[in-house]
Amino acid sequence: NAGVMQNPRHLVRRRGQEARLRCSPMKGHSHVYWYRQLPEEGLKFMVYLQKENIIDESGMPKERFSAEFPKEGPSILRIQQVVRGDSAAYFCASSPYRGEQYFGPGTRLTVT
Amino acid sequence: TQLLEQSPQFLSIQEGENLTVYCNSSSVFSSLQWYRQEPGEGPVLLVTVVTGGEVKKLKRLTFQFGDARKDSSLHITAAQPGDTGLYLCAGEESGATNKLIFGTGTLLAVQP
């Protein structure tokens, strides 16, 4: 049973470009969470999605960030017009129900 | 805002020693999860504790959830170099979503 998959593992973008981060949850999991880990900071919740629905986006910056979890395919975290402060590790976690969360290996975003 | 403080922040010990990591909050959580994270990887779930006063054992690791479900501890017996890593506690927030509030982390180094 494959774990949570994220790609790309590393992403380099210039300021002003768009970043798309993908997350495929574990088989049978319909709940997806995105967290961000800034350098020298802890993991912070960004958004919680179920298939085709955003349930809680209270941790997501109001501008430039969006997330989706379509009926088919992976969950996508999209960052438009990236800035240096967006450089961080972005982790996706999945859960079969409102319970234990299993994390992917993360995407390290570097904005130059 | 719910916060989780972990102590100590850093710990360097010799192989064979015992240690305890603490995770404290003024808030009550539905459950508490402990993770271990290695450099460049995502957090790996070690255990989930749900009931106040609960104690769970995983080989040389013992996890305890406080009676009031506000704090937790992780005790490692006879530490080994393979235990080296960042230990994170994460409280499941009560409410409509079960997003995780992560602790500040404890970086453990076990010297051979």
JSON list of C-alpha atoms in Angstrom, two decimals:
[
{"chain": "A", "resi": 1, "resn": "ASN", "atom": "CA", "xyz": [0.00, 0.00, 0.00]},
{"chain": "A", "resi": 2, "resn": "ALA", "atom": "CA", "xyz": [1.76, 3.11, -1.22]},
{"chain": "A", "resi": 3, "resn": "GLY", "atom": "CA", "xyz": [2.03, 6.02, 1.16]},
{"chain": "A", "resi": 4, "resn": "VAL", "atom": "CA", "xyz": [1.18, 9.64, 0.52]},
{"chain": "A", "resi": 5, "resn": "MET", "atom": "CA", "xyz": [2.96, 10.83, -2.59]},
{"chain": "A", "resi": 6, "resn": "GLN", "atom": "CA", "xyz": [4.03, 14.36, -3.33]},
{"chain": "A", "resi": 7, "resn": "ASN", "atom": "CA", "xyz": [5.65, 15.80, -6.38]},
{"chain": "A", "resi": 8, "resn": "PRO", "atom": "CA", "xyz": [7.85, 17.40, -7.23]},
{"chain": "A", "resi": 9, "resn": "ARG", "atom": "CA", "xyz": [10.14, 16.80, -4.25]},
{"chain": "A", "resi": 10, "resn": "HIS", "atom": "CA", "xyz": [12.08, 19.95, -5.06]},
{"chain": "A", "resi": 11, "resn": "LEU", "atom": "CA", "xyz": [10.86, 22.97, -6.97]},
{"chain": "A", "resi": 12, "resn": "VAL", "atom": "CA", "xyz": [12.76, 26.11, -7.87]},
{"chain": "A", "resi": 13, "resn": "ARG", "atom": "CA", "xyz": [10.85, 29.15, -9.06]},
{"chain": "A", "resi": 14, "resn": "ARG", "atom": "CA", "xyz": [11.82, 32.74, -9.81]},
{"chain": "A", "resi": 15, "resn": "ARG", "atom": "CA", "xyz": [9.93, 35.53, -8.12]},
{"chain": "A", "resi": 16, "resn": "GLY", "atom": "CA", "xyz": [6.63, 36.15, -9.87]},
{"chain": "A", "resi": 17, "resn": "GLN", "atom": "CA", "xyz": [6.26, 32.63, -11.30]},
{"chain": "A", "resi": 18, "resn": "GLU", "atom": "CA", "xyz": [3.61, 30.11, -10.32]},
{"chain": "A", "resi": 19, "resn": "ALA", "atom": "CA", "xyz": [4.22, 27.00, -8.23]},
{"chain": "A", "resi": 20, "resn": "ARG", "atom": "CA", "xyz": [2.02, 23.90, -8.39]},
{"chain": "A", "resi": 21, "resn": "LEU", "atom": "CA", "xyz": [2.44, 21.25, -5.75]},
{"chain": "A", "resi": 22, "resn": "ARG", "atom": "CA", "xyz": [0.72, 17.89, -6.08]},
{"chain": "A", "resi": 23, "resn": "CYS", "atom": "CA", "xyz": [-0.39, 15.41, -3.47]},
{"chain": "A", "resi": 24, "resn": "SER", "atom": "CA", "xyz": [-1.80, 11.92, -4.00]},
{"chain": "A", "resi": 25, "resn": "PRO", "atom": "CA", "xyz": [-3.33, 10.62, -0.76]},
{"chain": "A", "resi": 26, "resn": "MET", "atom": "CA", "xyz": [-3.05, 7.05, 0.43]},
{"chain": "A", "resi": 27, "resn": "LYS", "atom": "CA", "xyz": [-5.50, 4.66, -1.20]},
{"chain": "A", "resi": 28, "resn": "GLY", "atom": "CA", "xyz": [-8.88, 4.89, 0.47]},
{"chain": "A", "resi": 29, "resn": "HIS", "atom": "CA", "xyz": [-8.17, 8.26, 2.10]},
{"chain": "A", "resi": 30, "resn": "SER", "atom": "CA", "xyz": [-10.59, 11.04, 1.23]},
{"chain": "A", "resi": 31, "resn": "HIS", "atom": "CA", "xyz": [-9.30, 13.74, 3.61]},
{"chain": "A", "resi": 32, "resn": "VAL", "atom": "CA", "xyz": [-6.28, 15.85, 2.62]},
{"chain": "A", "resi": 33, "resn": "TYR", "atom": "CA", "xyz": [-4.42, 18.45, 4.67]},
{"chain": "A", "resi": 34, "resn": "TRP", "atom": "CA", "xyz": [-1.66, 20.84, 3.62]},
{"chain": "A", "resi": 35, "resn": "TYR", "atom": "CA", "xyz": [0.93, 22.15, 6.08]},
{"chain": "A", "resi": 36, "resn": "ARG", "atom": "CA", "xyz": [3.86, 24.50, 5.63]},
{"chain": "A", "resi": 37, "resn": "GLN", "atom": "CA", "xyz": [7.19, 24.33, 7.44]},
{"chain": "A", "resi": 38, "resn": "LEU", "atom": "CA", "xyz": [9.13, 27.56, 7.19]},
{"chain": "A", "resi": 39, "resn": "PRO", "atom": "CA", "xyz": [12.87, 27.59, 7.97]},
{"chain": "A", "resi": 40, "resn": "GLU", "atom": "CA", "xyz": [13.41, 27.58, 11.74]},
{"chain": "A", "resi": 41, "resn": "GLU", "atom": "CA", "xyz": [9.66, 27.31, 12.35]},
{"chain": "A", "resi": 42, "resn": "GLY", "atom": "CA", "xyz": [7.29, 24.49, 13.10]},
{"chain": "A", "resi": 43, "resn": "LEU", "atom": "CA", "xyz": [4.66, 22.93, 10.91]},
{"chain": "A", "resi": 44, "resn": "LYS", "atom": "CA", "xyz": [1.62, 25.14, 10.39]},
{"chain": "A", "resi": 45, "resn": "PHE", "atom": "CA", "xyz": [-1.78, 24.08, 9.09]},
{"chain": "A", "resi": 46, "resn": "MET", "atom": "CA", "xyz": [-2.86, 25.67, 5.82]},
{"chain": "A", "resi": 47, "resn": "VAL", "atom": "CA", "xyz": [-5.96, 23.96, 4.44]},
{"chain": "A", "resi": 48, "resn": "TYR", "atom": "CA", "xyz": [-8.17, 20.89, 4.83]},
{"chain": "A", "resi": 49, "resn": "LEU", "atom": "CA", "xyz": [-10.02, 19.40, 1.87]},
{"chain": "A", "resi": 50, "resn": "GLN", "atom": "CA", "xyz": [-12.30, 16.53, 1.08]},
{"chain": "A", "resi": 51, "resn": "LYS", "atom": "CA", "xyz": [-13.12, 15.44, -2.44]},
{"chain": "A", "resi": 52, "resn": "GLU", "atom": "CA", "xyz": [-14.31, 18.53, -4.36]},
{"chain": "A", "resi": 53, "resn": "ASN", "atom": "CA", "xyz": [-14.73, 20.55, -1.15]},
{"chain": "A", "resi": 54, "resn": "ILE", "atom": "CA", "xyz": [-12.60, 22.96, 0.85]},
{"chain": "A", "resi": 55, "resn": "ILE", "atom": "CA", "xyz": [-13.54, 22.35, 4.47]},
{"chain": "A", "resi": 56, "resn": "ASP", "atom": "CA", "xyz": [-11.17, 24.69, 6.32]},
{"chain": "A", "resi": 57, "resn": "GLU", "atom": "CA", "xyz": [-8.77, 27.17, 4.75]},
{"chain": "A", "resi": 58, "resn": "SER", "atom": "CA", "xyz": [-8.18, 29.24, 7.86]},
{"chain": "A", "resi": 59, "resn": "GLY", "atom": "CA", "xyz": [-4.40, 28.79, 7.66]},
{"chain": "A", "resi": 60, "resn": "MET", "atom": "CA", "xyz": [-4.06, 29.76, 4.05]},
{"chain": "A", "resi": 61, "resn": "PRO", "atom": "CA", "xyz": [-2.81, 33.25, 3.09]},
{"chain": "A", "resi": 62, "resn": "LYS", "atom": "CA", "xyz": [-5.71, 35.21, 1.63]},
{"chain": "A", "resi": 63, "resn": "GLU", "atom": "CA", "xyz": [-3.90, 36.13, -1.58]},
{"chain": "A", "resi": 64, "resn": "ARG", "atom": "CA", "xyz": [-1.96, 34.10, -4.15]},
{"chain": "A", "resi": 65, "resn": "PHE", "atom": "CA", "xyz": [-2.63, 30.71, -2.51]},
{"chain": "A", "resi": 66, "resn": "SER", "atom": "CA", "xyz": [-5.33, 28.28, -3.55]},
{"chain": "A", "resi": 67, "resn": "ALA", "atom": "CA", "xyz": [-6.00, 24.56, -3.13]},
{"chain": "A", "resi": 68, "resn": "GLU", "atom": "CA", "xyz": [-8.22, 21.98, -4.72]},
{"chain": "A", "resi": 69, "resn": "PHE", "atom": "CA", "xyz": [-8.97, 18.29, -4.44]},
{"chain": "A", "resi": 70, "resn": "PRO", "atom": "CA", "xyz": [-10.89, 17.25, -7.55]},
{"chain": "A", "resi": 71, "resn": "LYS", "atom": "CA", "xyz": [-13.07, 14.19, -7.90]},
{"chain": "A", "resi": 72, "resn": "GLU", "atom": "CA", "xyz": [-10.33, 12.56, -9.95]},
{"chain": "A", "resi": 73, "resn": "GLY", "atom": "CA", "xyz": [-6.63, 13.14, -9.57]},
{"chain": "A", "resi": 74, "resn": "PRO", "atom": "CA", "xyz": [-4.34, 14.57, -6.93]},
{"chain": "A", "resi": 75, "resn": "SER", "atom": "CA", "xyz": [-4.83, 17.51, -4.63]},
{"chain": "A", "resi": 76, "resn": "ILE", "atom": "CA", "xyz": [-3.11, 20.66, -5.89]},
{"chain": "A", "resi": 77, "resn": "LEU", "atom": "CA", "xyz": [-1.69, 23.54, -3.87]},
{"chain": "A", "resi": 78, "resn": "ARG", "atom": "CA", "xyz": [-1.15, 26.50, -6.15]},
{"chain": "A", "resi": 79, "resn": "ILE", "atom": "CA", "xyz": [0.92, 29.56, -5.34]},
{"chain": "A", "resi": 80, "resn": "GLN", "atom": "CA", "xyz": [0.72, 32.41, -7.81]},
{"chain": "A", "resi": 81, "resn": "GLN", "atom": "CA", "xyz": [3.37, 35.13, -8.19]},
{"chain": "A", "resi": 82, "resn": "VAL", "atom": "CA", "xyz": [5.72, 33.53, -5.70]},
{"chain": "A", "resi": 83, "resn": "VAL", "atom": "CA", "xyz": [7.88, 35.66, -3.43]},
{"chain": "A", "resi": 84, "resn": "ARG", "atom": "CA", "xyz": [11.03, 34.76, -1.47]},
{"chain": "A", "resi": 85, "resn": "GLY", "atom": "CA", "xyz": [8.99, 34.39, 1.71]},
{"chain": "A", "resi": 86, "resn": "ASP", "atom": "CA", "xyz": [7.13, 31.47, 0.14]},
{"chain": "A", "resi": 87, "resn": "SER", "atom": "CA", "xyz": [10.31, 29.37, 0.26]},
{"chain": "A", "resi": 88, "resn": "ALA", "atom": "CA", "xyz": [9.50, 26.50, 2.60]},
{"chain": "A", "resi": 89, "resn": "ALA", "atom": "CA", "xyz": [8.74, 22.81, 2.81]},
{"chain": "A", "resi": 90, "resn": "TYR", "atom": "CA", "xyz": [5.12, 22.03, 1.99]},
{"chain": "A", "resi": 91, "resn": "PHE", "atom": "CA", "xyz": [3.68, 18.82, 3.37]},
{"chain": "A", "resi": 92, "resn": "CYS", "atom": "CA", "xyz": [0.52, 17.03, 2.50]},
{"chain": "A", "resi": 93, "resn": "ALA", "atom": "CA", "xyz": [-1.18, 14.58, 4.87]},
{"chain": "A", "resi": 94, "resn": "SER", "atom": "CA", "xyz": [-4.09, 12.26, 4.29]},
{"chain": "A", "resi": 95, "resn": "SER", "atom": "CA", "xyz": [-6.56, 10.54, 6.54]},
{"chain": "A", "resi": 96, "resn": "PRO", "atom": "CA", "xyz": [-9.30, 7.95, 5.98]},
{"chain": "A", "resi": 97, "resn": "TYR", "atom": "CA", "xyz": [-11.54, 9.74, 8.46]},
{"chain": "A", "resi": 98, "resn": "ARG", "atom": "CA", "xyz": [-11.22, 12.52, 10.99]},
{"chain": "A", "resi": 99, "resn": "GLY", "atom": "CA", "xyz": [-8.32, 10.86, 12.77]},
{"chain": "A", "resi": 100, "resn": "GLU", "atom": "CA", "xyz": [-4.72, 9.95, 12.24]},
{"chain": "A", "resi": 101, "resn": "GLN", "atom": "CA", "xyz": [-2.90, 11.84, 9.55]},
{"chain": "A", "resi": 102, "resn": "TYR", "atom": "CA", "xyz": [-0.15, 10.34, 7.42]},
{"chain": "A", "resi": 103, "resn": "PHE", "atom": "CA", "xyz": [2.35, 12.68, 5.84]},
{"chain": "A", "resi": 104, "resn": "GLY", "atom": "CA", "xyz": [4.04, 12.69, 2.48]},
{"chain": "A", "resi": 105, "resn": "PRO", "atom": "CA", "xyz": [7.74, 13.41, 1.96]},
{"chain": "A", "resi": 106, "resn": "GLY", "atom": "CA", "xyz": [7.10, 17.07, 1.20]},
{"chain": "A", "resi": 107, "resn": "THR", "atom": "CA", "xyz": [7.93, 19.51, -1.58]},
{"chain": "A", "resi": 108, "resn": "ARG", "atom": "CA", "xyz": [10.81, 21.87, -0.94]},
{"chain": "A", "resi": 109, "resn": "LEU", "atom": "CA", "xyz": [10.05, 25.14, -2.70]},
{"chain": "A", "resi": 110, "resn": "THR", "atom": "CA", "xyz": [12.88, 27.58, -3.30]},
{"chain": "A", "resi": 111, "resn": "VAL", "atom": "CA", "xyz": [12.12, 31.01, -4.71]},
{"chain": "A", "resi": 112, "resn": "THR", "atom": "CA", "xyz": [15.08, 32.79, -6.26]},
{"chain": "B", "resi": 1, "resn": "THR", "atom": "CA", "xyz": [-5.02, 30.15, 19.57]},
{"chain": "B", "resi": 2, "resn": "GLN", "atom": "CA", "xyz": [-3.91, 26.74, 20.77]},
{"chain": "B", "resi": 3, "resn": "LEU", "atom": "CA", "xyz": [-0.19, 26.33, 21.35]},
{"chain": "B", "resi": 4, "resn": "LEU", "atom": "CA", "xyz": [1.94, 23.32, 22.15]},
{"chain": "B", "resi": 5, "resn": "GLU", "atom": "CA", "xyz": [5.27, 23.81, 23.89]},
{"chain": "B", "resi": 6, "resn": "GLN", "atom": "CA", "xyz": [7.83, 21.05, 23.80]},
{"chain": "B", "resi": 7, "resn": "SER", "atom": "CA", "xyz": [10.80, 20.67, 26.11]},
{"chain": "B", "resi": 8, "resn": "PRO", "atom": "CA", "xyz": [13.62, 20.33, 25.89]},
{"chain": "B", "resi": 9, "resn": "GLN", "atom": "CA", "xyz": [14.20, 21.97, 22.53]},
{"chain": "B", "resi": 10, "resn": "PHE", "atom": "CA", "xyz": [17.52, 20.15, 22.01]},
{"chain": "B", "resi": 11, "resn": "LEU", "atom": "CA", "xyz": [18.87, 17.01, 23.60]},
{"chain": "B", "resi": 12, "resn": "SER", "atom": "CA", "xyz": [22.22, 15.32, 23.05]},
{"chain": "B", "resi": 13, "resn": "ILE", "atom": "CA", "xyz": [22.78, 12.09, 24.94]},
{"chain": "B", "resi": 14, "resn": "GLN", "atom": "CA", "xyz": [24.93, 8.99, 24.87]},
{"chain": "B", "resi": 15, "resn": "GLU", "atom": "CA", "xyz": [23.74, 5.64, 23.58]},
{"chain": "B", "resi": 16, "resn": "GLY", "atom": "CA", "xyz": [22.04, 3.67, 26.35]},
{"chain": "B", "resi": 17, "resn": "GLU", "atom": "CA", "xyz": [20.72, 6.65, 28.29]},
{"chain": "B", "resi": 18, "resn": "ASN", "atom": "CA", "xyz": [17.05, 7.27, 29.01]},
{"chain": "B", "resi": 19, "resn": "LEU", "atom": "CA", "xyz": [15.22, 10.49, 28.16]},
{"chain": "B", "resi": 20, "resn": "THR", "atom": "CA", "xyz": [11.83, 12.15, 28.41]},
{"chain": "B", "resi": 21, "resn": "VAL", "atom": "CA", "xyz": [10.32, 14.76, 26.09]},
{"chain": "B", "resi": 22, "resn": "TYR", "atom": "CA", "xyz": [7.41, 16.87, 27.27]},
{"chain": "B", "resi": 23, "resn": "CYS", "atom": "CA", "xyz": [4.59, 18.43, 25.32]},
{"chain": "B", "resi": 24, "resn": "ASN", "atom": "CA", "xyz": [2.43, 20.98, 27.18]},
{"chain": "B", "resi": 25, "resn": "SER", "atom": "CA", "xyz": [-0.56, 23.14, 26.40]},
{"chain": "B", "resi": 26, "resn": "SER", "atom": "CA", "xyz": [-3.24, 25.10, 28.17]},
{"chain": "B", "resi": 27, "resn": "SER", "atom": "CA", "xyz": [-5.78, 23.75, 25.69]},
{"chain": "B", "resi": 28, "resn": "VAL", "atom": "CA", "xyz": [-7.62, 20.46, 25.58]},
{"chain": "B", "resi": 29, "resn": "PHE", "atom": "CA", "xyz": [-7.16, 18.29, 22.51]},
{"chain": "B", "resi": 30, "resn": "SER", "atom": "CA", "xyz": [-9.33, 15.52, 21.08]},
{"chain": "B", "resi": 31, "resn": "SER", "atom": "CA", "xyz": [-6.22, 13.41, 20.61]},
{"chain": "B", "resi": 32, "resn": "LEU", "atom": "CA", "xyz": [-2.50, 13.83, 20.48]},
{"chain": "B", "resi": 33, "resn": "GLN", "atom": "CA", "xyz": [-0.11, 12.38, 17.95]},
{"chain": "B", "resi": 34, "resn": "TRP", "atom": "CA", "xyz": [3.66, 11.96, 18.13]},
{"chain": "B", "resi": 35, "resn": "TYR", "atom": "CA", "xyz": [5.77, 12.08, 14.99]},
{"chain": "B", "resi": 36, "resn": "ARG", "atom": "CA", "xyz": [9.44, 11.70, 14.17]},
{"chain": "B", "resi": 37, "resn": "GLN", "atom": "CA", "xyz": [10.92, 13.66, 11.30]},
{"chain": "B", "resi": 38, "resn": "GLU", "atom": "CA", "xyz": [14.30, 13.13, 9.70]},
{"chain": "B", "resi": 39, "resn": "PRO", "atom": "CA", "xyz": [16.08, 15.77, 7.58]},
{"chain": "B", "resi": 40, "resn": "GLY", "atom": "CA", "xyz": [14.53, 16.15, 4.14]},
{"chain": "B", "resi": 41, "resn": "GLU", "atom": "CA", "xyz": [11.59, 13.88, 4.93]},
{"chain": "B", "resi": 42, "resn": "GLY", "atom": "CA", "xyz": [8.03, 14.18, 6.14]},
{"chain": "B", "resi": 43, "resn": "PRO", "atom": "CA", "xyz": [6.89, 13.45, 9.70]},
{"chain": "B", "resi": 44, "resn": "VAL", "atom": "CA", "xyz": [6.32, 9.76, 10.40]},
{"chain": "B", "resi": 45, "resn": "LEU", "atom": "CA", "xyz": [3.49, 8.91, 12.76]},
{"chain": "B", "resi": 46, "resn": "LEU", "atom": "CA", "xyz": [4.63, 7.04, 15.87]},
{"chain": "B", "resi": 47, "resn": "VAL", "atom": "CA", "xyz": [1.49, 6.89, 17.98]},
{"chain": "B", "resi": 48, "resn": "THR", "atom": "CA", "xyz": [-1.91, 8.45, 18.67]},
{"chain": "B", "resi": 49, "resn": "VAL", "atom": "CA", "xyz": [-3.26, 8.82, 22.21]},
{"chain": "B", "resi": 50, "resn": "VAL", "atom": "CA", "xyz": [-6.91, 9.61, 22.70]},
{"chain": "B", "resi": 51, "resn": "THR", "atom": "CA", "xyz": [-8.02, 8.96, 26.27]},
{"chain": "B", "resi": 52, "resn": "GLY", "atom": "CA", "xyz": [-6.90, 11.05, 29.24]},
{"chain": "B", "resi": 53, "resn": "GLY", "atom": "CA", "xyz": [-4.33, 9.08, 31.26]},
{"chain": "B", "resi": 54, "resn": "GLU", "atom": "CA", "xyz": [-3.68, 6.68, 28.39]},
{"chain": "B", "resi": 55, "resn": "VAL", "atom": "CA", "xyz": [-0.26, 5.04, 28.18]},
{"chain": "B", "resi": 56, "resn": "LYS", "atom": "CA", "xyz": [1.00, 3.40, 25.00]},
{"chain": "B", "resi": 57, "resn": "LYS", "atom": "CA", "xyz": [4.23, 1.50, 24.49]},
{"chain": "B", "resi": 58, "resn": "LEU", "atom": "CA", "xyz": [6.08, 1.03, 21.23]},
{"chain": "B", "resi": 59, "resn": "LYS", "atom": "CA", "xyz": [9.18, -1.10, 21.90]},
{"chain": "B", "resi": 60, "resn": "ARG", "atom": "CA", "xyz": [11.49, 1.25, 23.86]},
{"chain": "B", "resi": 61, "resn": "LEU", "atom": "CA", "xyz": [9.17, 4.24, 23.53]},
{"chain": "B", "resi": 62, "resn": "THR", "atom": "CA", "xyz": [6.46, 5.00, 26.09]},
{"chain": "B", "resi": 63, "resn": "PHE", "atom": "CA", "xyz": [3.83, 7.64, 25.41]},
{"chain": "B", "resi": 64, "resn": "GLN", "atom": "CA", "xyz": [1.49, 9.11, 27.99]},
{"chain": "B", "resi": 65, "resn": "PHE", "atom": "CA", "xyz": [-1.48, 11.43, 27.58]},
{"chain": "B", "resi": 66, "resn": "GLY", "atom": "CA", "xyz": [-2.27, 13.66, 30.54]},
{"chain": "B", "resi": 67, "resn": "ASP", "atom": "CA", "xyz": [-5.47, 13.10, 32.51]},
{"chain": "B", "resi": 68, "resn": "ALA", "atom": "CA", "xyz": [-6.86, 16.44, 31.33]},
{"chain": "B", "resi": 69, "resn": "ARG", "atom": "CA", "xyz": [-5.76, 15.80, 27.71]},
{"chain": "B", "resi": 70, "resn": "LYS", "atom": "CA", "xyz": [-3.66, 18.97, 27.71]},
{"chain": "B", "resi": 71, "resn": "ASP", "atom": "CA", "xyz": [-0.18, 17.46, 27.87]},
{"chain": "B", "resi": 72, "resn": "SER", "atom": "CA", "xyz": [1.80, 14.42, 26.89]},
{"chain": "B", "resi": 73, "resn": "SER", "atom": "CA", "xyz": [5.21, 12.87, 27.35]},
{"chain": "B", "resi": 74, "resn": "LEU", "atom": "CA", "xyz": [7.47, 10.58, 25.38]},
{"chain": "B", "resi": 75, "resn": "HIS", "atom": "CA", "xyz": [9.97, 8.45, 27.25]},
{"chain": "B", "resi": 76, "resn": "ILE", "atom": "CA", "xyz": [12.73, 6.56, 25.45]},
{"chain": "B", "resi": 77, "resn": "THR", "atom": "CA", "xyz": [14.57, 3.80, 27.27]},
{"chain": "B", "resi": 78, "resn": "ALA", "atom": "CA", "xyz": [18.14, 2.88, 26.35]},
{"chain": "B", "resi": 79, "resn": "ALA", "atom": "CA", "xyz": [18.37, 5.32, 23.45]},
{"chain": "B", "resi": 80, "resn": "GLN", "atom": "CA", "xyz": [20.13, 4.22, 20.28]},
{"chain": "B", "resi": 81, "resn": "PRO", "atom": "CA", "xyz": [21.73, 6.27, 17.47]},
{"chain": "B", "resi": 82, "resn": "GLY", "atom": "CA", "xyz": [18.79, 5.26, 15.27]},
{"chain": "B", "resi": 83, "resn": "ASP", "atom": "CA", "xyz": [16.50, 7.26, 17.56]},
{"chain": "B", "resi": 84, "resn": "THR", "atom": "CA", "xyz": [18.16, 10.48, 16.39]},
{"chain": "B", "resi": 85, "resn": "GLY", "atom": "CA", "xyz": [15.69, 12.87, 14.83]},
{"chain": "B", "resi": 86, "resn": "LEU", "atom": "CA", "xyz": [13.17, 15.65, 15.38]},
{"chain": "B", "resi": 87, "resn": "TYR", "atom": "CA", "xyz": [10.29, 14.60, 17.61]},
{"chain": "B", "resi": 88, "resn": "LEU", "atom": "CA", "xyz": [7.04, 16.47, 17.17]},
{"chain": "B", "resi": 89, "resn": "CYS", "atom": "CA", "xyz": [3.86, 16.33, 19.17]},
{"chain": "B", "resi": 90, "resn": "ALA", "atom": "CA", "xyz": [0.65, 17.42, 17.46]},
{"chain": "B", "resi": 91, "resn": "GLY", "atom": "CA", "xyz": [-2.71, 18.04, 19.06]},
{"chain": "B", "resi": 92, "resn": "GLU", "atom": "CA", "xyz": [-5.88, 17.39, 17.15]},
{"chain": "B", "resi": 93, "resn": "GLU", "atom": "CA", "xyz": [-8.00, 20.51, 17.44]},
{"chain": "B", "resi": 94, "resn": "SER", "atom": "CA", "xyz": [-11.50, 20.00, 18.77]},
{"chain": "B", "resi": 95, "resn": "GLY", "atom": "CA", "xyz": [-14.21, 21.11, 16.40]},
{"chain": "B", "resi": 96, "resn": "ALA", "atom": "CA", "xyz": [-15.43, 20.66, 12.87]},
{"chain": "B", "resi": 97, "resn": "THR", "atom": "CA", "xyz": [-12.02, 19.91, 11.44]},
{"chain": "B", "resi": 98, "resn": "ASN", "atom": "CA", "xyz": [-9.29, 17.83, 12.99]},
{"chain": "B", "resi": 99, "resn": "LYS", "atom": "CA", "xyz": [-6.39, 19.95, 11.89]},
{"chain": "B", "resi": 100, "resn": "LEU", "atom": "CA", "xyz": [-3.21, 19.38, 13.84]},
{"chain": "B", "resi": 101, "resn": "ILE", "atom": "CA", "xyz": [-1.51, 21.98, 15.99]},
{"chain": "B", "resi": 102, "resn": "PHE", "atom": "CA", "xyz": [2.17, 21.08, 16.04]},
{"chain": "B", "resi": 103, "resn": "GLY", "atom": "CA", "xyz": [4.54, 21.50, 18.92]},
{"chain": "B", "resi": 104, "resn": "THR", "atom": "CA", "xyz": [7.80, 23.38, 18.71]},
{"chain": "B", "resi": 105, "resn": "GLY", "atom": "CA", "xyz": [9.79, 20.15, 18.32]},
{"chain": "B", "resi": 106, "resn": "THR", "atom": "CA", "xyz": [12.59, 18.40, 20.19]},
{"chain": "B", "resi": 107, "resn": "LEU", "atom": "CA", "xyz": [15.78, 17.68, 18.29]},
{"chain": "B", "resi": 108, "resn": "LEU", "atom": "CA", "xyz": [17.37, 14.54, 19.68]},
{"chain": "B", "resi": 109, "resn": "ALA", "atom": "CA", "xyz": [20.92, 13.41, 18.95]},
{"chain": "B", "resi": 110, "resn": "VAL", "atom": "CA", "xyz": [22.07, 10.07, 20.30]},
{"chain": "B", "resi": 111, "resn": "GLN", "atom": "CA", "xyz": [25.85, 9.68, 20.23]},
{"chain": "B", "resi": 112, "resn": "PRO", "atom": "CA", "xyz": [27.29, 6.16, 19.81]}
]
